[in-house]
Short mmCIF file of N, CA and C in Angstrom, two decimals:
data_model
loop_
_atom_site.label_atom_id
_atom_site.label_comp_id
_atom_site.label_asym_id
_atom_site.label_seq_id
_atom_site.Cartn_x
_atom_site.Cartn_y
_atom_site.Cartn_z
N MET A 231 -31.78 -18.17 33.56
CA MET A 231 -32.56 -17.93 34.59
C MET A 231 -32.22 -17.27 35.91
N ALA A 232 -33.04 -16.22 36.37
CA ALA A 232 -32.89 -15.41 37.58
C ALA A 232 -32.52 -15.93 38.88
N THR A 233 -31.61 -15.37 39.60
CA THR A 233 -31.30 -16.01 40.67
C THR A 233 -31.86 -14.76 41.83
N GLN A 234 -32.44 -15.69 42.94
CA GLN A 234 -33.11 -14.88 44.06
C GLN A 234 -31.87 -14.56 44.82
N ILE A 235 -31.89 -13.12 45.02
CA ILE A 235 -30.97 -12.60 46.10
C ILE A 235 -31.55 -12.56 47.53
N SER A 236 -31.02 -12.35 48.51
CA SER A 236 -31.98 -12.51 49.85
C SER A 236 -32.15 -11.08 50.28
N LYS A 237 -32.71 -10.68 51.02
CA LYS A 237 -33.07 -9.10 51.58
C LYS A 237 -31.81 -8.64 52.30
N ALA A 238 -31.51 -9.55 52.95
CA ALA A 238 -29.87 -8.94 53.47
C ALA A 238 -28.69 -8.78 52.64
N ASP A 239 -28.67 -9.57 51.87
CA ASP A 239 -27.70 -9.28 50.98
C ASP A 239 -27.97 -8.01 50.04
N PHE A 240 -29.14 -7.91 49.59
CA PHE A 240 -29.11 -6.62 49.04
C PHE A 240 -29.01 -5.44 50.10
N ARG A 241 -29.81 -5.50 50.98
CA ARG A 241 -29.49 -4.08 51.98
C ARG A 241 -28.01 -3.99 52.01
N ASP A 242 -27.16 -5.00 52.36
CA ASP A 242 -25.83 -4.81 52.43
C ASP A 242 -25.08 -4.01 51.25
N ALA A 243 -25.63 -4.60 49.93
CA ALA A 243 -25.08 -4.00 48.64
C ALA A 243 -25.56 -2.52 48.67
N MET A 244 -26.67 -2.48 48.82
CA MET A 244 -27.42 -0.96 48.70
C MET A 244 -26.97 -0.06 50.04
N ALA A 245 -26.36 -0.94 51.19
CA ALA A 245 -25.63 0.06 52.15
C ALA A 245 -24.39 1.05 51.54
N ARG A 246 -23.69 0.15 50.52
CA ARG A 246 -22.38 0.83 50.11
C ARG A 246 -22.62 1.78 49.00
N VAL A 247 -23.91 2.36 48.80
CA VAL A 247 -24.29 3.24 47.90
C VAL A 247 -24.82 4.30 48.57
N CYS A 248 -23.60 5.51 48.16
CA CYS A 248 -23.75 6.83 49.15
C CYS A 248 -24.78 8.05 48.27
N ALA A 249 -25.98 8.35 49.47
CA ALA A 249 -26.77 9.29 49.13
C ALA A 249 -27.18 10.22 49.69
N PRO A 250 -27.65 11.72 49.10
CA PRO A 250 -27.90 12.75 50.05
C PRO A 250 -28.85 12.28 51.24
N VAL A 251 -29.09 12.86 52.05
CA VAL A 251 -30.14 12.86 53.34
C VAL A 251 -30.98 13.98 53.12
N ASN A 252 -32.33 13.52 52.98
CA ASN A 252 -33.50 14.98 53.10
C ASN A 252 -34.63 14.40 54.36
N ILE A 253 -35.28 15.56 54.65
CA ILE A 253 -36.22 15.16 55.49
C ILE A 253 -37.35 15.82 54.68
N VAL A 254 -38.44 14.91 54.24
CA VAL A 254 -39.55 14.64 53.35
C VAL A 254 -40.61 15.09 54.32
N THR A 255 -41.62 16.54 54.38
CA THR A 255 -42.41 16.77 55.05
C THR A 255 -43.63 17.23 54.52
N THR A 256 -45.15 17.13 55.25
CA THR A 256 -46.01 17.24 54.57
C THR A 256 -47.24 18.27 55.42
N ASP A 257 -48.25 18.56 55.07
CA ASP A 257 -49.25 19.14 56.18
C ASP A 257 -50.22 19.53 55.01
N GLY A 258 -51.27 19.19 55.62
CA GLY A 258 -52.76 19.49 55.42
C GLY A 258 -53.88 19.03 56.07
N PRO A 259 -54.83 18.66 55.67
CA PRO A 259 -56.10 18.27 56.13
C PRO A 259 -55.84 16.87 57.11
N ALA A 260 -54.57 15.99 56.50
CA ALA A 260 -54.77 14.80 57.25
C ALA A 260 -53.66 15.02 58.38
N GLY A 261 -53.01 16.29 58.64
CA GLY A 261 -52.05 16.48 59.44
C GLY A 261 -50.91 17.17 58.89
N ARG A 262 -49.54 16.96 60.14
CA ARG A 262 -48.53 17.34 59.89
C ARG A 262 -47.68 16.40 59.97
N GLY A 263 -46.64 15.97 59.14
CA GLY A 263 -45.49 14.86 59.47
C GLY A 263 -44.71 15.03 58.59
N GLY A 264 -43.71 13.86 58.72
CA GLY A 264 -42.18 14.17 58.02
C GLY A 264 -41.18 13.01 58.40
N PHE A 265 -40.67 12.65 57.41
CA PHE A 265 -39.16 11.40 57.74
C PHE A 265 -38.14 11.64 56.88
N THR A 266 -37.11 11.16 57.52
CA THR A 266 -35.91 11.07 56.72
C THR A 266 -35.66 9.77 55.61
N ALA A 267 -35.33 10.60 54.68
CA ALA A 267 -35.20 9.68 53.54
C ALA A 267 -34.05 9.97 52.74
N THR A 268 -33.39 8.84 52.21
CA THR A 268 -32.64 8.55 51.01
C THR A 268 -32.95 8.41 49.58
N ALA A 269 -34.15 7.81 49.61
CA ALA A 269 -34.65 7.51 48.16
C ALA A 269 -35.35 8.76 47.67
N MET A 270 -34.64 9.47 46.97
CA MET A 270 -35.30 10.69 46.38
C MET A 270 -34.23 10.94 45.06
N CYS A 271 -34.79 11.41 43.96
CA CYS A 271 -34.02 11.61 42.77
C CYS A 271 -34.76 12.19 41.74
N SER A 272 -34.60 13.03 40.39
CA SER A 272 -34.98 13.51 39.73
C SER A 272 -35.79 12.81 38.73
N VAL A 273 -37.07 13.09 38.39
CA VAL A 273 -37.65 11.86 37.30
C VAL A 273 -37.44 12.81 36.02
N SER A 274 -38.06 14.32 35.87
CA SER A 274 -37.56 14.83 34.47
C SER A 274 -37.57 16.64 34.84
N ASP A 275 -37.41 17.02 33.84
CA ASP A 275 -37.16 18.60 34.27
C ASP A 275 -38.39 19.45 33.17
N GLU A 276 -38.87 18.10 32.36
CA GLU A 276 -40.04 18.89 31.69
C GLU A 276 -41.13 17.94 31.72
N PRO A 277 -42.24 17.98 32.82
CA PRO A 277 -42.05 19.20 33.60
C PRO A 277 -41.25 18.82 35.04
N PRO A 278 -40.72 19.83 35.67
CA PRO A 278 -40.15 19.34 36.97
C PRO A 278 -40.64 18.42 37.62
N THR A 279 -39.83 17.28 38.01
CA THR A 279 -40.71 16.14 38.61
C THR A 279 -39.61 15.34 39.26
N LEU A 280 -40.11 14.99 40.48
CA LEU A 280 -38.95 14.07 41.16
C LEU A 280 -39.98 12.98 42.11
N LEU A 281 -39.13 12.11 42.28
CA LEU A 281 -39.99 11.01 43.23
C LEU A 281 -39.15 10.42 44.62
N VAL A 282 -40.07 10.00 45.56
CA VAL A 282 -39.47 9.93 46.93
C VAL A 282 -40.04 8.40 47.14
N CYS A 283 -39.20 7.75 47.71
CA CYS A 283 -40.27 6.65 48.44
C CYS A 283 -40.22 6.57 49.73
N MET A 284 -41.39 5.95 49.82
CA MET A 284 -42.08 6.18 51.32
C MET A 284 -42.46 4.56 52.22
N ASN A 285 -42.10 3.99 53.02
CA ASN A 285 -42.43 2.70 53.35
C ASN A 285 -43.79 2.62 53.60
N GLY A 286 -44.60 1.73 52.77
CA GLY A 286 -45.98 1.84 53.06
C GLY A 286 -46.50 1.18 54.19
N ARG A 287 -45.91 0.95 54.82
CA ARG A 287 -46.30 0.73 56.45
C ARG A 287 -46.30 1.50 57.56
N SER A 288 -45.41 2.67 57.08
CA SER A 288 -44.97 3.84 58.13
C SER A 288 -46.45 4.08 58.48
N THR A 289 -46.94 4.43 59.81
CA THR A 289 -47.82 5.23 60.13
C THR A 289 -48.22 6.21 59.63
N GLN A 290 -47.53 7.09 58.77
CA GLN A 290 -47.66 8.61 58.30
C GLN A 290 -47.77 8.21 56.78
N ALA A 291 -47.92 7.03 56.24
CA ALA A 291 -47.88 6.74 54.59
C ALA A 291 -49.35 7.53 54.41
N ALA A 292 -50.98 6.99 55.17
CA ALA A 292 -52.01 7.58 54.96
C ALA A 292 -51.73 9.06 54.70
N MET A 293 -51.08 9.80 55.68
CA MET A 293 -51.47 11.24 55.58
C MET A 293 -50.61 11.62 54.47
N PHE A 294 -49.49 11.40 53.91
CA PHE A 294 -48.72 11.86 52.84
C PHE A 294 -49.67 11.71 51.69
N LEU A 295 -50.32 10.98 51.48
CA LEU A 295 -51.08 10.29 50.59
C LEU A 295 -52.51 10.98 50.51
N SER A 296 -53.13 11.18 51.76
CA SER A 296 -54.22 11.85 51.96
C SER A 296 -54.27 13.57 51.63
N ASN A 297 -52.84 14.15 51.96
CA ASN A 297 -52.56 15.62 52.12
C ASN A 297 -52.12 15.71 50.11
N ARG A 298 -51.52 14.77 49.84
CA ARG A 298 -51.14 14.98 48.55
C ARG A 298 -50.33 16.10 47.87
N ARG A 299 -49.31 16.31 49.06
CA ARG A 299 -48.19 17.47 48.57
C ARG A 299 -47.16 16.98 49.95
N PHE A 300 -46.03 17.19 49.32
CA PHE A 300 -44.66 17.03 50.32
C PHE A 300 -43.58 18.19 49.80
N CYS A 301 -42.76 18.12 50.87
CA CYS A 301 -41.38 18.81 50.57
C CYS A 301 -40.41 18.24 51.01
N VAL A 302 -39.16 18.15 49.70
CA VAL A 302 -38.05 17.82 50.30
C VAL A 302 -37.21 18.57 50.67
N ASN A 303 -36.29 18.48 51.72
CA ASN A 303 -35.73 19.42 52.22
C ASN A 303 -34.32 18.20 52.42
N VAL A 304 -33.28 19.16 51.34
CA VAL A 304 -31.91 18.67 51.22
C VAL A 304 -30.94 18.92 52.53
N LEU A 305 -30.45 18.32 52.95
CA LEU A 305 -29.90 18.34 54.52
C LEU A 305 -28.43 18.90 54.40
N THR A 306 -27.81 19.77 55.32
CA THR A 306 -26.57 20.15 55.40
C THR A 306 -25.85 18.88 56.35
N HIS A 307 -24.62 19.15 56.61
CA HIS A 307 -23.98 18.08 57.45
C HIS A 307 -23.99 18.58 58.72
N ASP A 308 -24.65 19.92 59.14
CA ASP A 308 -25.24 20.32 60.45
C ASP A 308 -26.66 19.82 60.85
N HIS A 309 -27.06 19.18 60.11
CA HIS A 309 -28.42 18.81 60.26
C HIS A 309 -28.74 17.19 60.60
N MET A 310 -27.74 16.82 60.97
CA MET A 310 -27.28 15.21 61.40
C MET A 310 -28.15 15.11 62.64
N HIS A 311 -28.27 15.94 63.48
CA HIS A 311 -29.15 15.50 64.54
C HIS A 311 -30.89 15.51 64.14
N LEU A 312 -31.19 16.53 63.12
CA LEU A 312 -32.58 16.56 62.42
C LEU A 312 -32.87 15.02 61.97
N ALA A 313 -31.74 14.79 61.46
CA ALA A 313 -32.06 13.17 60.49
C ALA A 313 -32.58 12.30 61.18
N GLY A 314 -31.89 12.38 62.61
CA GLY A 314 -32.06 11.18 63.39
C GLY A 314 -33.40 11.14 63.95
N LYS A 315 -33.66 12.52 64.28
CA LYS A 315 -35.21 12.68 64.81
C LYS A 315 -36.30 12.32 63.92
N PHE A 316 -36.04 12.75 62.72
CA PHE A 316 -37.05 12.11 61.68
C PHE A 316 -37.25 11.05 61.13
N ALA A 317 -36.03 10.44 61.46
CA ALA A 317 -35.58 9.00 61.26
C ALA A 317 -36.64 7.92 62.13
N GLY A 318 -37.08 8.67 63.43
CA GLY A 318 -37.69 7.79 64.13
C GLY A 318 -37.42 7.78 65.71
N ALA A 319 -36.30 8.73 65.58
CA ALA A 319 -35.17 8.76 67.10
C ALA A 319 -36.40 9.14 68.10
N THR A 320 -37.41 10.49 67.47
CA THR A 320 -38.00 11.12 68.33
C THR A 320 -39.23 10.57 67.63
N ARG A 321 -40.34 10.15 68.45
CA ARG A 321 -41.73 10.08 67.93
C ARG A 321 -42.90 11.13 68.03
N ASP A 322 -42.53 11.76 68.85
CA ASP A 322 -43.49 13.16 68.83
C ASP A 322 -43.31 13.66 67.63
N MET A 323 -44.18 14.04 66.93
CA MET A 323 -44.01 15.42 65.55
C MET A 323 -43.86 16.28 66.24
N ALA A 324 -44.31 17.02 67.02
CA ALA A 324 -44.17 18.58 67.25
C ALA A 324 -42.43 18.75 67.80
N ALA A 325 -42.41 17.71 68.75
CA ALA A 325 -40.75 17.83 69.14
C ALA A 325 -39.97 17.35 67.90
N ARG A 326 -39.84 16.84 66.87
CA ARG A 326 -39.24 17.01 65.81
C ARG A 326 -39.27 18.06 64.91
N TYR A 327 -40.36 18.87 65.18
CA TYR A 327 -40.36 20.07 64.28
C TYR A 327 -40.19 21.25 65.08
N SER A 328 -40.07 21.14 66.70
CA SER A 328 -39.60 22.16 67.45
C SER A 328 -37.92 22.06 67.53
N SER A 329 -37.27 21.31 66.72
CA SER A 329 -35.88 21.24 66.36
C SER A 329 -35.47 22.02 65.61
N ALA A 330 -36.12 22.65 64.88
CA ALA A 330 -35.42 23.47 63.65
C ALA A 330 -36.75 24.57 63.60
N ARG A 331 -36.01 25.38 62.80
CA ARG A 331 -36.69 26.71 61.95
C ARG A 331 -37.27 26.25 60.63
N TRP A 332 -38.47 26.69 60.38
CA TRP A 332 -39.34 26.01 59.47
C TRP A 332 -40.32 27.16 58.75
N GLN A 333 -40.49 27.32 57.60
CA GLN A 333 -41.22 28.38 56.89
C GLN A 333 -42.35 27.50 56.12
N THR A 334 -43.21 28.16 55.61
CA THR A 334 -44.53 27.51 54.63
C THR A 334 -44.19 28.12 53.05
N LEU A 335 -44.26 26.88 52.40
CA LEU A 335 -44.21 27.07 50.88
C LEU A 335 -45.73 27.26 50.24
N THR A 336 -45.30 27.41 48.82
CA THR A 336 -46.44 27.64 48.40
C THR A 336 -47.57 26.59 48.69
N SER A 337 -47.25 25.16 48.64
CA SER A 337 -48.20 24.28 48.69
C SER A 337 -49.00 24.17 50.25
N GLY A 338 -48.14 24.62 51.31
CA GLY A 338 -48.58 24.45 52.16
C GLY A 338 -47.30 23.78 53.12
N THR A 339 -46.86 23.27 52.47
CA THR A 339 -45.87 22.04 53.29
C THR A 339 -44.63 23.35 54.39
N PRO A 340 -44.55 22.38 55.29
CA PRO A 340 -43.19 23.07 55.97
C PRO A 340 -41.70 22.87 55.27
N ALA A 341 -40.98 23.97 55.01
CA ALA A 341 -39.69 23.80 54.38
C ALA A 341 -38.78 24.35 55.44
N LEU A 342 -37.75 23.37 55.60
CA LEU A 342 -36.40 23.55 56.35
C LEU A 342 -35.86 25.00 56.00
N SER A 343 -35.79 26.15 57.20
CA SER A 343 -35.54 27.30 56.54
C SER A 343 -33.68 27.60 56.22
N ASP A 344 -33.10 26.43 56.68
CA ASP A 344 -31.75 26.48 56.05
C ASP A 344 -31.00 25.25 55.61
N ALA A 345 -32.16 24.52 55.10
CA ALA A 345 -31.76 23.29 54.20
C ALA A 345 -30.83 23.80 52.70
N ILE A 346 -30.36 22.95 52.21
CA ILE A 346 -29.58 23.31 50.80
C ILE A 346 -30.61 23.82 49.90
N VAL A 347 -31.51 23.12 49.72
CA VAL A 347 -32.56 23.58 48.84
C VAL A 347 -33.88 22.88 49.06
N ASN A 348 -34.89 23.33 48.76
CA ASN A 348 -36.44 22.96 49.19
C ASN A 348 -37.10 22.64 47.94
N PHE A 349 -37.51 21.37 47.76
CA PHE A 349 -38.48 20.89 46.80
C PHE A 349 -39.99 20.91 46.96
N ASP A 350 -40.57 22.05 46.70
CA ASP A 350 -42.50 21.93 47.31
C ASP A 350 -42.86 21.10 46.01
N CYS A 351 -43.64 20.09 46.31
CA CYS A 351 -44.30 19.04 45.46
C CYS A 351 -45.82 18.98 45.73
N GLU A 352 -46.61 18.49 44.55
CA GLU A 352 -47.74 18.10 44.74
C GLU A 352 -47.93 16.88 43.82
N ILE A 353 -48.43 15.60 44.75
CA ILE A 353 -48.44 14.58 44.36
C ILE A 353 -49.10 14.23 43.23
N GLU A 354 -48.46 13.62 41.90
CA GLU A 354 -49.00 13.54 40.69
C GLU A 354 -49.49 11.82 40.57
N ASP A 355 -48.70 11.20 41.17
CA ASP A 355 -48.83 9.82 41.21
C ASP A 355 -48.38 8.94 42.09
N VAL A 356 -48.90 7.60 42.57
CA VAL A 356 -48.19 6.82 43.62
C VAL A 356 -48.23 5.44 43.04
N HIS A 357 -47.03 4.54 42.91
CA HIS A 357 -46.90 3.39 42.50
C HIS A 357 -46.11 2.67 43.90
N VAL A 358 -47.13 1.52 44.09
CA VAL A 358 -46.84 0.54 45.43
C VAL A 358 -45.81 -0.42 44.45
N VAL A 359 -44.71 -0.51 45.33
CA VAL A 359 -43.72 -1.08 44.69
C VAL A 359 -42.84 -1.94 46.10
N GLY A 360 -43.24 -3.33 46.14
CA GLY A 360 -42.98 -4.06 47.28
C GLY A 360 -43.32 -3.35 48.46
N THR A 361 -42.60 -3.09 49.45
CA THR A 361 -43.13 -2.32 50.67
C THR A 361 -43.59 -0.93 50.80
N HIS A 362 -42.81 -0.74 49.50
CA HIS A 362 -42.69 0.64 49.37
C HIS A 362 -44.17 1.47 48.23
N ASN A 363 -44.13 2.90 48.93
CA ASN A 363 -45.06 3.93 47.87
C ASN A 363 -43.95 4.93 47.27
N VAL A 364 -43.96 4.52 45.91
CA VAL A 364 -43.36 5.53 45.31
C VAL A 364 -44.05 6.48 44.85
N MET A 365 -43.79 7.76 45.79
CA MET A 365 -44.33 8.86 44.94
C MET A 365 -43.94 9.93 44.11
N ILE A 366 -44.83 10.17 43.04
CA ILE A 366 -44.21 11.03 42.30
C ILE A 366 -44.61 12.61 42.23
N GLY A 367 -43.86 13.32 42.40
CA GLY A 367 -44.39 14.63 42.83
C GLY A 367 -43.90 16.07 41.88
N ARG A 368 -44.70 16.50 41.32
CA ARG A 368 -44.62 17.61 40.22
C ARG A 368 -44.12 18.75 41.07
N VAL A 369 -42.95 19.51 40.97
CA VAL A 369 -42.16 20.17 41.63
C VAL A 369 -42.93 21.84 41.42
N ILE A 370 -43.76 22.07 42.39
CA ILE A 370 -44.46 23.24 41.95
C ILE A 370 -43.29 24.43 42.60
N ASP A 371 -42.80 24.69 43.30
CA ASP A 371 -41.77 25.73 44.14
C ASP A 371 -40.18 25.06 44.49
N VAL A 372 -39.47 26.23 43.92
CA VAL A 372 -38.18 25.24 44.71
C VAL A 372 -37.63 26.65 45.45
N ARG A 373 -37.01 26.45 46.46
CA ARG A 373 -36.47 27.83 47.22
C ARG A 373 -35.08 27.39 47.57
N HIS A 374 -34.10 27.94 47.26
CA HIS A 374 -32.44 27.59 47.43
C HIS A 374 -31.95 28.42 48.58
N GLY A 375 -31.41 27.67 49.29
CA GLY A 375 -31.01 28.26 50.65
C GLY A 375 -29.53 27.82 51.01
N SER A 376 -29.11 27.73 52.28
CA SER A 376 -27.81 27.62 52.30
C SER A 376 -26.92 26.81 51.39
N GLY A 377 -25.53 26.90 51.77
CA GLY A 377 -24.53 26.76 51.03
C GLY A 377 -23.92 25.26 51.53
N GLY A 378 -24.21 24.74 52.71
CA GLY A 378 -23.47 23.78 53.51
C GLY A 378 -23.30 22.79 52.89
N SER A 379 -22.37 22.05 53.51
CA SER A 379 -21.90 20.64 52.89
C SER A 379 -22.83 19.61 53.14
N ALA A 380 -23.32 19.19 52.08
CA ALA A 380 -24.27 18.27 52.18
C ALA A 380 -24.13 17.08 53.15
N LEU A 381 -25.05 16.41 53.49
CA LEU A 381 -25.14 15.28 54.65
C LEU A 381 -25.48 13.99 53.84
N LEU A 382 -24.22 13.26 53.47
CA LEU A 382 -24.93 11.90 53.06
C LEU A 382 -24.48 10.61 53.90
N TYR A 383 -25.09 9.58 53.41
CA TYR A 383 -25.47 8.45 54.20
C TYR A 383 -24.83 7.42 53.23
N VAL A 384 -23.61 6.63 53.98
CA VAL A 384 -23.24 5.54 53.53
C VAL A 384 -22.42 4.71 54.32
N ASP A 385 -22.35 3.31 54.01
CA ASP A 385 -22.06 2.17 55.03
C ASP A 385 -22.86 2.29 56.17
N ARG A 386 -24.01 2.59 56.29
CA ARG A 386 -24.99 2.79 57.53
C ARG A 386 -24.26 4.18 58.35
N SER A 387 -23.95 4.62 57.81
CA SER A 387 -23.50 5.98 59.19
C SER A 387 -23.62 7.18 57.94
N TYR A 388 -23.73 8.38 58.68
CA TYR A 388 -23.59 9.98 57.88
C TYR A 388 -22.37 10.25 57.80
N THR A 389 -22.07 10.98 56.81
CA THR A 389 -20.83 11.51 56.48
C THR A 389 -20.83 12.93 56.00
N GLN A 390 -19.96 13.44 55.32
CA GLN A 390 -20.00 14.53 54.40
C GLN A 390 -19.14 14.51 53.12
N PRO A 391 -19.49 15.30 52.36
CA PRO A 391 -18.26 15.26 51.01
C PRO A 391 -16.88 15.67 51.23
N THR A 392 -16.01 15.12 50.83
CA THR A 392 -14.51 15.53 51.08
C THR A 392 -14.00 16.19 49.41
N ARG A 393 -13.42 16.99 49.51
CA ARG A 393 -13.02 17.50 48.34
C ARG A 393 -11.71 16.95 47.63
N LEU A 394 -11.61 16.49 46.67
CA LEU A 394 -10.96 15.42 46.10
C LEU A 394 -9.64 16.53 45.40
N GLY A 395 -9.91 17.73 45.37
CA GLY A 395 -8.89 18.40 44.24
C GLY A 395 -9.57 18.34 42.86
N SER A 396 -8.61 18.80 42.10
CA SER A 396 -9.03 18.75 40.61
C SER A 396 -8.96 17.43 40.15
N PHE A 397 -9.62 17.56 39.11
CA PHE A 397 -9.40 16.36 38.15
C PHE A 397 -8.82 16.63 36.47
N GLY A 398 -8.15 16.01 36.00
CA GLY A 398 -7.71 16.19 34.60
C GLY A 398 -5.99 16.04 34.64
N GLY A 399 -5.40 16.43 33.21
CA GLY A 399 -4.28 16.17 33.05
C GLY A 399 -3.47 17.11 32.93
#
């Protein structure tokens, strides 16, 4: 018999999982948008595919689904201010975008110029799971950027990786 865990217990447990911080952007007929996400991972390398989870109740959800494209911008520790803005600290989309330099990728999505890497994607499929849209994106372009230290999120705060030295005996 499965035990039902509470939303709070699940969220507390997930807060202990370290994840890279990304800004996911879109542009197209439905408009330009962007949000901060840690729920991103690769799905397959044949064909190159990744997934991003977005709250279905977000005011931008329909925009992303209508545009059918997005760019995952992997952030450096120097982008902490942008992560907060795109997480909702700044409501005005123009103000969010004016805080950094952007370029346009193959699909027409905005790419953060000094991100660690940008993944330009076309939406292949969307699955609704609970409160979120799981957007499956076929990667159509990759842009390798800066070599900065990754911005990570764990224990409900931002951090960066530390070097632990070499492993082995």
